[in-house]
XYZ file of C-alpha atoms in Angstrom:
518
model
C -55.488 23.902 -34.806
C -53.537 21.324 -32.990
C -52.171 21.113 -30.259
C -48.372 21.558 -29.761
C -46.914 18.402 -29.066
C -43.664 18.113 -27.058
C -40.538 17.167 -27.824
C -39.445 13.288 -27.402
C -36.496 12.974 -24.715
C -34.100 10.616 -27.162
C -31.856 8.469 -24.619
C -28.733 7.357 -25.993
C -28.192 3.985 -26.240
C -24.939 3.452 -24.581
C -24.768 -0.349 -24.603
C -21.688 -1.861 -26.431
C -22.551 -2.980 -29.800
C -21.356 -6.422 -29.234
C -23.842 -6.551 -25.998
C -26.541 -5.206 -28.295
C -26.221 -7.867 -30.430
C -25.977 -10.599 -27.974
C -29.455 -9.363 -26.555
C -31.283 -8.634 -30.218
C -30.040 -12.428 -30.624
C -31.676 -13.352 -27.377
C -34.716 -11.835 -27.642
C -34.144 -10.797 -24.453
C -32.209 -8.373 -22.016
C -29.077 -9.869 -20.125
C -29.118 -10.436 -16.473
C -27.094 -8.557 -13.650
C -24.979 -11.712 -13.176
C -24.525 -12.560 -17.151
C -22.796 -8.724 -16.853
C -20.915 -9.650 -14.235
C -19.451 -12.706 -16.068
C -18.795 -10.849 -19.074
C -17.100 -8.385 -17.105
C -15.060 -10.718 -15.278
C -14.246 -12.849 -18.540
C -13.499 -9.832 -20.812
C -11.634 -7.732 -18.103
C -9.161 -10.914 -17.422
C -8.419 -11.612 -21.020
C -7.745 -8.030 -21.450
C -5.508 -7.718 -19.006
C -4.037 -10.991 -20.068
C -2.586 -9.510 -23.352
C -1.324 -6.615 -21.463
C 1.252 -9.029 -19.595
C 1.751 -10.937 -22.967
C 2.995 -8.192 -24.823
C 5.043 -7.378 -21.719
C 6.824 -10.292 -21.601
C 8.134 -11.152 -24.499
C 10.746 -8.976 -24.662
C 12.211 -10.438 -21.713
C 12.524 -13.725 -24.070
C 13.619 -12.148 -26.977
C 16.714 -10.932 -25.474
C 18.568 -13.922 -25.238
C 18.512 -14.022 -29.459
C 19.536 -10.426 -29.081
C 22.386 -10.597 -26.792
C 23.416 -14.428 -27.046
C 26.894 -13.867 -25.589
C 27.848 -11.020 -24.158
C 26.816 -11.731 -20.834
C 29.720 -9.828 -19.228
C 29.274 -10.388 -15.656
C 29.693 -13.886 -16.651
C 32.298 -13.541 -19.141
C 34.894 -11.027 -16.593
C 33.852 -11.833 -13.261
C 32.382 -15.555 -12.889
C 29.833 -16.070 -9.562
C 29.337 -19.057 -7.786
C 29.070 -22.011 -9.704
C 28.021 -20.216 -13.004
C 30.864 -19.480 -15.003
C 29.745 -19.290 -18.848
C 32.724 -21.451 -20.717
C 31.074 -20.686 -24.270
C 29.198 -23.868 -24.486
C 25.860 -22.692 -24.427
C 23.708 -23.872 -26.446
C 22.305 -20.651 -28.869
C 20.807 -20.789 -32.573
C 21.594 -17.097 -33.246
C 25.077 -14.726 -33.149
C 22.915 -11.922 -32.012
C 21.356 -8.621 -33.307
C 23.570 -5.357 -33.265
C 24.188 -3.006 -31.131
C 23.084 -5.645 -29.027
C 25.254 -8.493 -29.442
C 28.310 -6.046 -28.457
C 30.097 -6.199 -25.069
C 27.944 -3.353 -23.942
C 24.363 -5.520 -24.883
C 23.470 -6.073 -21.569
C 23.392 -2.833 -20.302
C 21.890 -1.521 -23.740
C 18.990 -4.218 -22.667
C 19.043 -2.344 -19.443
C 18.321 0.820 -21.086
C 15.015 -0.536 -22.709
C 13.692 -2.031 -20.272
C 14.259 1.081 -18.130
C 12.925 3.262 -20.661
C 9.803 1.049 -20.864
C 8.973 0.919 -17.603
C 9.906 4.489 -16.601
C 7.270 5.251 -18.985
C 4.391 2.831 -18.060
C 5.208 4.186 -14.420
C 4.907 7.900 -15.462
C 2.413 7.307 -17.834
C 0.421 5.711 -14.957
C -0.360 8.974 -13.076
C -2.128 10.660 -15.834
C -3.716 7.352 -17.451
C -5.325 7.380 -13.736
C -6.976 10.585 -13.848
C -8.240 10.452 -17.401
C -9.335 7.031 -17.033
C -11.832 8.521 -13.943
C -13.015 11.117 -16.835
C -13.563 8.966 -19.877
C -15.368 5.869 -20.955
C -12.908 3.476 -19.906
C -14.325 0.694 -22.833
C -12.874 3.757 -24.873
C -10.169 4.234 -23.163
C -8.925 0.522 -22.577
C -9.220 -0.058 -26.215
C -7.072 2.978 -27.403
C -4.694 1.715 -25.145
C -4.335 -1.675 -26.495
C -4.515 -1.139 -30.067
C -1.770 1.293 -29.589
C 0.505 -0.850 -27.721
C -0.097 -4.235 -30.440
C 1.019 -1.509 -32.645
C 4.704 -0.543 -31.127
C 4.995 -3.858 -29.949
C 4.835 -4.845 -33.369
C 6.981 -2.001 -34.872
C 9.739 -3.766 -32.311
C 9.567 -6.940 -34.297
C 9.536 -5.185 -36.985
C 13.042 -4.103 -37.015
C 13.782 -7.869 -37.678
C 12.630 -7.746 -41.205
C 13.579 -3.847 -41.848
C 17.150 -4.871 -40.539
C 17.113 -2.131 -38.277
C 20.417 -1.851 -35.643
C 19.581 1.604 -34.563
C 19.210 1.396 -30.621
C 17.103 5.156 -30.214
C 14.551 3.341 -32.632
C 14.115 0.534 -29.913
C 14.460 2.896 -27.209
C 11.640 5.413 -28.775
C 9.354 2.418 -29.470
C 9.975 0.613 -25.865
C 8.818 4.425 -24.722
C 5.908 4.515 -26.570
C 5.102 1.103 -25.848
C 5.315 1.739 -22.090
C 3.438 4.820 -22.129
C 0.516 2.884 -23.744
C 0.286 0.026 -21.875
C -0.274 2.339 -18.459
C -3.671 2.644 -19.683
C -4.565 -1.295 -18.490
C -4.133 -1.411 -14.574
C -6.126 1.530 -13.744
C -8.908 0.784 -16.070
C -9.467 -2.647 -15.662
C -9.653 -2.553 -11.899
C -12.043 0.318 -12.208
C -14.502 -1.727 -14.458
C -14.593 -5.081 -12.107
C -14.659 -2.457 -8.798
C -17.863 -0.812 -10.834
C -19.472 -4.388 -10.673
C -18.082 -6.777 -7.940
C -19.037 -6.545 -4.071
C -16.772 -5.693 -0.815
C -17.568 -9.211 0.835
C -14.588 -11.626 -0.223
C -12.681 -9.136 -2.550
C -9.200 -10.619 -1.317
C -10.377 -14.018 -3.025
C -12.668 -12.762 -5.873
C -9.609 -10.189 -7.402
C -6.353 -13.097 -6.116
C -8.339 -15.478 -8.494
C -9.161 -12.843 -11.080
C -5.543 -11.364 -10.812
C -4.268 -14.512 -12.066
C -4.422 -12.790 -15.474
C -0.596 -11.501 -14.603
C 0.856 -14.814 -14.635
C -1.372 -16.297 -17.218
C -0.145 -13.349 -19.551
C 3.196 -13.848 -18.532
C 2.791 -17.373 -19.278
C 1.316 -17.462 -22.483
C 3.804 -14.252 -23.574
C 6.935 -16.828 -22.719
C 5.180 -19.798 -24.288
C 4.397 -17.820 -27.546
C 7.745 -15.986 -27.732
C 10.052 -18.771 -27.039
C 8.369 -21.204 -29.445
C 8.203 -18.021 -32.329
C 11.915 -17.380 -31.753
C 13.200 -20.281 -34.087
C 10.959 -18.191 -36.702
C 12.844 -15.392 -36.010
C 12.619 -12.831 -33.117
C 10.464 -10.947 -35.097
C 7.703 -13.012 -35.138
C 8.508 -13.049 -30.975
C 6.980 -9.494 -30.952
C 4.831 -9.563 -34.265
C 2.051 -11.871 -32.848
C 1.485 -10.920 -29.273
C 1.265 -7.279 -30.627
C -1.339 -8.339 -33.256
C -3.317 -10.641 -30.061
C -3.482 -7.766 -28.029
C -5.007 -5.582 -30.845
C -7.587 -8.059 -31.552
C -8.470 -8.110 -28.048
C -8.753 -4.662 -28.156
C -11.420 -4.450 -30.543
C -13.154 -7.333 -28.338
C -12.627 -4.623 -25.617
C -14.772 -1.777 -27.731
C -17.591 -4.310 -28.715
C -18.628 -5.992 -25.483
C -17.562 -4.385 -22.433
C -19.359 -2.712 -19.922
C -18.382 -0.467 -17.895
C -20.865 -0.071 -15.226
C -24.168 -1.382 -14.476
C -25.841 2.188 -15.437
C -23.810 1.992 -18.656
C -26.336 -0.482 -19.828
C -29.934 0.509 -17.769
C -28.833 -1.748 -14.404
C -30.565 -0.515 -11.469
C -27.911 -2.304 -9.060
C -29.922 -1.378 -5.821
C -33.087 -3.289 -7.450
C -30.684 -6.220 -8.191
C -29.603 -6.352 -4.608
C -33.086 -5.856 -2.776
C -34.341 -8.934 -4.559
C -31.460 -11.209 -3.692
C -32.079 -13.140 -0.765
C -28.862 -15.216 0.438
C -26.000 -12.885 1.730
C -23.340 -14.866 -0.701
C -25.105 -13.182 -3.721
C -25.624 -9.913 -1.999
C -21.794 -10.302 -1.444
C -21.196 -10.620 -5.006
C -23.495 -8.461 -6.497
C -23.254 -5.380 -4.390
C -21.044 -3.021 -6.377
C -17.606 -1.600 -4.847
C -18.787 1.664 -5.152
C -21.611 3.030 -3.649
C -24.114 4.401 -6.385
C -26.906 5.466 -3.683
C -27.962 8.670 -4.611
C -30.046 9.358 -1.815
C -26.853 10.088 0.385
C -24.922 12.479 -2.036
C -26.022 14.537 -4.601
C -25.498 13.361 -8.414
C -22.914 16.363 -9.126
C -20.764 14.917 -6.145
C -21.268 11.504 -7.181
C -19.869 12.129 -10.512
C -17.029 14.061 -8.938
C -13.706 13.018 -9.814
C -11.056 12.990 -7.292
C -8.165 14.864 -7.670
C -4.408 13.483 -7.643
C -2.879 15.188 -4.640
C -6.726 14.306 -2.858
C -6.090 10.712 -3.541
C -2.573 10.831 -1.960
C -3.999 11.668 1.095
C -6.267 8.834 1.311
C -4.986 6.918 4.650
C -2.871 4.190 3.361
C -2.715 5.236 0.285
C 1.363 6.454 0.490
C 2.375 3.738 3.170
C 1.200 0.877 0.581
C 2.491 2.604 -3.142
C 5.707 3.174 -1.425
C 5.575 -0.678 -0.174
C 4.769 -2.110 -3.706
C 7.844 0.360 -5.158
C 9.922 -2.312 -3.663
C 7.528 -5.292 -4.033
C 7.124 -4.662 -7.972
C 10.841 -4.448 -7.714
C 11.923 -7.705 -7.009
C 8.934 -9.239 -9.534
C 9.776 -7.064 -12.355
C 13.401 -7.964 -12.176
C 11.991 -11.753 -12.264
C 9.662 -10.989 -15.113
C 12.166 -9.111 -17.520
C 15.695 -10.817 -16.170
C 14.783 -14.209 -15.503
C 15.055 -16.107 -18.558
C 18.012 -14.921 -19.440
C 19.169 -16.076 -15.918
C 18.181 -19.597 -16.395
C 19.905 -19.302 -19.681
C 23.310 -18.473 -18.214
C 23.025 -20.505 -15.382
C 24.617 -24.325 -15.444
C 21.892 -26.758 -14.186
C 22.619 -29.672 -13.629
C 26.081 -29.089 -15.263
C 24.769 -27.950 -18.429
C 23.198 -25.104 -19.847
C 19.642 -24.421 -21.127
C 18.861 -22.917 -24.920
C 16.897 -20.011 -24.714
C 14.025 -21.666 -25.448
C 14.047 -23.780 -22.901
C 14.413 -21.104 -20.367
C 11.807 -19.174 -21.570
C 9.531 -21.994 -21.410
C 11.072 -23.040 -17.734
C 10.775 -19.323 -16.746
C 6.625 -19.758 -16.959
C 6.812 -22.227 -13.174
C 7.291 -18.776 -11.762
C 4.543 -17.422 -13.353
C 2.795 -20.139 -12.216
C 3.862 -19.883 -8.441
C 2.678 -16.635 -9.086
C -1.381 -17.432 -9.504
C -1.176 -19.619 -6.447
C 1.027 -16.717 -4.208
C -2.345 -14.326 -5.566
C -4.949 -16.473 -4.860
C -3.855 -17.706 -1.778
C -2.709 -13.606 -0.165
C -6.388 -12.711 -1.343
C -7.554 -15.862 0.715
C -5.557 -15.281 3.766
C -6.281 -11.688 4.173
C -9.876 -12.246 3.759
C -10.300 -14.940 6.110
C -7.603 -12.851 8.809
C -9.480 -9.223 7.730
C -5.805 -8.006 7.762
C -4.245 -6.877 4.216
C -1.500 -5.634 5.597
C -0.403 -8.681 8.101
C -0.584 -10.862 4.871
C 1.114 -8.499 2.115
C 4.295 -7.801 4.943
C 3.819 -11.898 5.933
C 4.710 -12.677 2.009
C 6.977 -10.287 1.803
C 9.086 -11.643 4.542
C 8.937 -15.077 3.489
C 10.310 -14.192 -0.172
C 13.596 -13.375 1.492
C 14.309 -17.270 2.520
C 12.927 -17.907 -0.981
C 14.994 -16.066 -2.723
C 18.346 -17.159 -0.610
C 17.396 -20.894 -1.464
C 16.797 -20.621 -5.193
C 19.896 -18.220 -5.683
C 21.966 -20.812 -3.231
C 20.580 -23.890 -4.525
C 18.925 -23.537 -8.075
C 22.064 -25.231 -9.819
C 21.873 -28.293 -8.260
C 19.571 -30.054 -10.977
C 16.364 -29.093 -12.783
C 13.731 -30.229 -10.259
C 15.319 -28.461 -7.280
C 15.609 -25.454 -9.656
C 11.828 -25.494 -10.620
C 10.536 -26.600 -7.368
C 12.383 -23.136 -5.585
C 11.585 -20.931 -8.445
C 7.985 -22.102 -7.774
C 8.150 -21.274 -4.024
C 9.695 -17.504 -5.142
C 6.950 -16.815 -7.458
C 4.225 -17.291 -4.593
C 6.147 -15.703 -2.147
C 7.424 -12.512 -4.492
C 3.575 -12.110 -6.272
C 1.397 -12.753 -3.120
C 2.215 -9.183 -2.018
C 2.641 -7.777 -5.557
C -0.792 -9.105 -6.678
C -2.707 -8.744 -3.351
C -1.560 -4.437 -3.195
C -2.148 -3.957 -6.457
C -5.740 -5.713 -6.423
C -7.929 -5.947 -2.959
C -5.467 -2.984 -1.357
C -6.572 -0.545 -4.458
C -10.175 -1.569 -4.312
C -9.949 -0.811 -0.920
C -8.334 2.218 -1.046
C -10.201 2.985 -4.368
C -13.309 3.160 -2.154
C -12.427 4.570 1.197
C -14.413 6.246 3.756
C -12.711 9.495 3.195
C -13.949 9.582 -0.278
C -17.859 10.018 1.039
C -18.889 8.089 -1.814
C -17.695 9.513 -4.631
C -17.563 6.903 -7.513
C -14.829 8.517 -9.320
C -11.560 7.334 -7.467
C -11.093 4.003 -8.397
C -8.817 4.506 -11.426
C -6.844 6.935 -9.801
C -6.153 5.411 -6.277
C -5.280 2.451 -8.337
C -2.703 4.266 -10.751
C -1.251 6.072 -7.813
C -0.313 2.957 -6.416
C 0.700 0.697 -9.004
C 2.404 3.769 -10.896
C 5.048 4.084 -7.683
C 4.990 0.500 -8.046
C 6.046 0.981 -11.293
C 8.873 3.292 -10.324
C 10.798 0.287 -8.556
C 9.649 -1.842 -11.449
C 11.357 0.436 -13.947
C 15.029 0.460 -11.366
C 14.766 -3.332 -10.715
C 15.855 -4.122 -13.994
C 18.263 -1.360 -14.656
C 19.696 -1.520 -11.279
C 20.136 -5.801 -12.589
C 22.153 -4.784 -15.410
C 25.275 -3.088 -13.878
C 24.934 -5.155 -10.712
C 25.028 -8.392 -12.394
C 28.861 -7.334 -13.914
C 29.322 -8.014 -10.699
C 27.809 -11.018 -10.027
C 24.458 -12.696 -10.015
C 24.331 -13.179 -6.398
C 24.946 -9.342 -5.414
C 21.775 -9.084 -7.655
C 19.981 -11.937 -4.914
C 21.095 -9.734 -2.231
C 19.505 -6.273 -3.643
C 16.329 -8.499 -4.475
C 16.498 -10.085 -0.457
C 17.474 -6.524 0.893
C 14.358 -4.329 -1.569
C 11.570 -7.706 -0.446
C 12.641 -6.664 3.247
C 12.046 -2.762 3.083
C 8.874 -3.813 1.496
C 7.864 -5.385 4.587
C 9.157 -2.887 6.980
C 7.056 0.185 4.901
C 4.110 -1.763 6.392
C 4.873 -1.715 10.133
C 2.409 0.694 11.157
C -0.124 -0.545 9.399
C 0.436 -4.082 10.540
C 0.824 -2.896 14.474
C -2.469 -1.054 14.022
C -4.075 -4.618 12.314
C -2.985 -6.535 15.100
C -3.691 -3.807 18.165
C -8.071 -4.258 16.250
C -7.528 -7.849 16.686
C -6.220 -7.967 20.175
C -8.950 -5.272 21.292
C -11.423 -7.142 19.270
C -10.168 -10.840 20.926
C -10.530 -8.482 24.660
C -14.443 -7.104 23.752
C -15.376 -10.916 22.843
C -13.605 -11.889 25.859
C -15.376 -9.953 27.998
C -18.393 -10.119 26.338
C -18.783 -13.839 27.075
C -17.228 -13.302 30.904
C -19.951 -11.102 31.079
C -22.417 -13.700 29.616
C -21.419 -16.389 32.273
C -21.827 -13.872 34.834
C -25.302 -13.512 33.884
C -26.163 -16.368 33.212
């Protein structure tokens, strides 16, 4: 008789299929840093589409509510009255295009975000328990979907506001899933060394989202608004199936052995790069802890974790007001003595967007090259206020002194936004506290971006009744919320500075000492 053989160990192949058919087309298996690209590359344009489908609502509301500004019609600011010679290709969309429009707007876009905010916390703690390629993709596919079923109610002829307002829900509630995930799947592969820099250039998905969104919506709105909402939901879809077929999540997710990677590098840029946020040693902790998940009320007490959410509550503030308010601002505004179509100012809106990239890049810079996130994110938020003052104060003059201070407010308003949300969560993501548990990253980085959200969600609304007062009491609650944003990061900015002066003291003395010796 034979002998009994033993069972063959099968080992699930958990490559994405897209990946798998990259390498059966290479003949070959891809490298560490080919992952890494793919990552970054897939990650970005995800997160790109996020922000597109975001945005365009924020453009589609000047074909919704064409007229009934009201704190322009009953109580004209400073050198903005509207005289009912803008320039608009559409009467409006009911209930919208009532006197009450605005604040219906309002409603959405509180609705929305209150949502996205909420919808944050949990999307955090299931994202830290489920394949996030999974995950991500869920997420988008479901928010192309009620994005869509928005524009939809262009062609169903649809003027029932709780269908907007349960869609704009929905719509929020699935787009939570992004932030967390995506910043979980680039900390999985991307080092400590120059994380400011690495994540303010990678960030730059925001703005290129918003960007693209205002482009695509503004030029899709002589269509019909519809079509405003119809496309971006059907691009971030797509991109969602892209999502499912290529990403991966972490170098084990596709047989990496990231410690092998690193050994064999030999120039400490590359280690830099290539050494993963997280710690996957498993000589130090045992595999159950590794694989730990870290608990909500856990993560709160992560120091720093509190000071900076409750920083970017006020930080996301002022930016989301920008990002859902703004074009329909320049649209309502007399430039130059004459008023902009709402194309044009959704186009025009984008310069912020694009201040925005350089205010990310250049916070991530800063703070790497100081070794002080907090100096920098308080330092930004400061310098917003003057910002802010000029554009609000100024802006009317003519076009190019518009766009040249709306340029200046977009670097000063996202350098904080984009640097907290970013480096700050990474850091936080992986803290010292954690003892190396890999399973924090998502959360820490809902936590704080979902209080973020929070403000985000009572910018806007807070914009709608304030503006029936006028558009510079709005300035002022934007100035006052970029200020308190700042001050939230006192301690931590005393206790930044106190390391440097004590570290400026021990070099100091280090090279008295030296010429003593010597």
């Amino acid at each position: 008789m034979g002998s009994i053989e033993e069972p063959i160990e099968v080992v699930k192949d958990k490559r994405p299929l897209g990946i798998r058919f990259i390498e059966y087309l290479k003949n070959e298996k891809l490298s560490f840093h080919t992952y890494q690209g793919i990552v970054l590359i897939v990650t970005f344009f995800a997160y790109t589409t996020y922000h597109l489908a975001r945005k365009t609502t924020s453009v589609v509301k000047s074909a919704l509510d064409p007229s009934s500004d009201t704190s322009l019609k009953l109580i004209p600011f400073q050198r903005s009255p509207l005289h009912g010679s803008v320039s608009l290709s559409s009467s409006g969309w009911a209930p919208f295009d009532g006197s009450n429009g605005t604040e219906l707007l309002g409603y959405l876009d509180v609705a929305f975000l209150l949502f996205y905010a909420s919808g944050q916390f949990f999307s955090g703690q299931l994202g830290d328990r489920m394949n996030l390629r999974v995950f991500l993709t869920i997420g988008m596919v479901a928010t192309g979907f009620f994005t869509a079923c928005f524009g939809f109610g262009y062609w169903l002829n649809i003027h029932y506001f709780y269908y907007y307002l349960f869609v704009q829900m929905l719509a929020g509630l699935f787009q939570s899933t992004g932030w967390p995930s995506v910043v979980a799947v680039v900390g999985n592969w991307f080092g400590k060394s120059k994380r400011g820099l690495i994540m303010g250039i990678w960030n730059a998905h925001t703005s290129v989202g918003n960007i693209t969104g205002s482009l695509i919506a503004s030029n899709l709105l002589q269509f019909g608004w519809g079509w405003s909402l119809l496309v971006p939901g059907i691009i971030i879809a797509f991109m969602g199936v892209i999502v499912f077929l290529t990403l991966p999540v972490n170098p084990r997710s596709v047989g990496i052995d990231v410690h092998h990677h690193i050994n064999d590098t030999k120039t400490s840029v590359k280690e830099s790069l290539m050494e993963p946020l997280v710690d996957t040693e498993e000589d130090d902790i045992g595999a159950d802890e590794e694989e730990r998940a870290v608990g909500f009320i856990e993560a709160w007490k992560i120091p720093g974790v509190a000071t900076y959410a409750f920083s970017l509550f006020f930080a996301k503030l002022v930016a989301y007001t920008f990002l859902y308010w703004l074009p329909f601002y320049i649209s309502y505004t007399e430039i130059g003595g004459e008023y902009l179509s709402s194309e044009t100012s959704g186009n025009l809106s984008t310069l912020f967007d694009i201040g925005g990239v350089l205010g990310g890049i250049l916070a991530g810079y800063i703070s790497d090259q100081l070794n002080a996130r907090a100096i920098t994110a308080a330092s930004f938020a400061y310098l917003s206020i003057p910002a802010l003052f000029l554009y609000r104060s100024f802006g009317y003059i003519n076009l190019y002194i518009n766009v040249i201070f709306m340029f200046i407010c977009g670097l000063f308003v996202n350098g904080p936004y984009a640097l907290i949300t970013t480096a700050v969560s990474a850091d936080l993501g992986t803290h010292n506290s954690l003892k190396g548990h890999s399973r924090a990253l998502a959360t820490v980085t809902a936590i704080i971006d979902g209080t973020g959200s929070i403000g985000a969600a009572l910018g806007p609304l807070l914009t709608g009744y304030i503006s029936t007062i006028s558009w510079t009491a709005v300035f002022m609650m934007l100035m006052a919320s970029a200020f308190v944003s700042g001050l939230l990061l006192t301690r931590l900015v005393v206790a930044e500075v106190n390391v440097k002066v004590e570290n400026y003291k021990t070099m100091r003395r280090q090279r008295t000492n030296g010429v003593e010796v010597a």
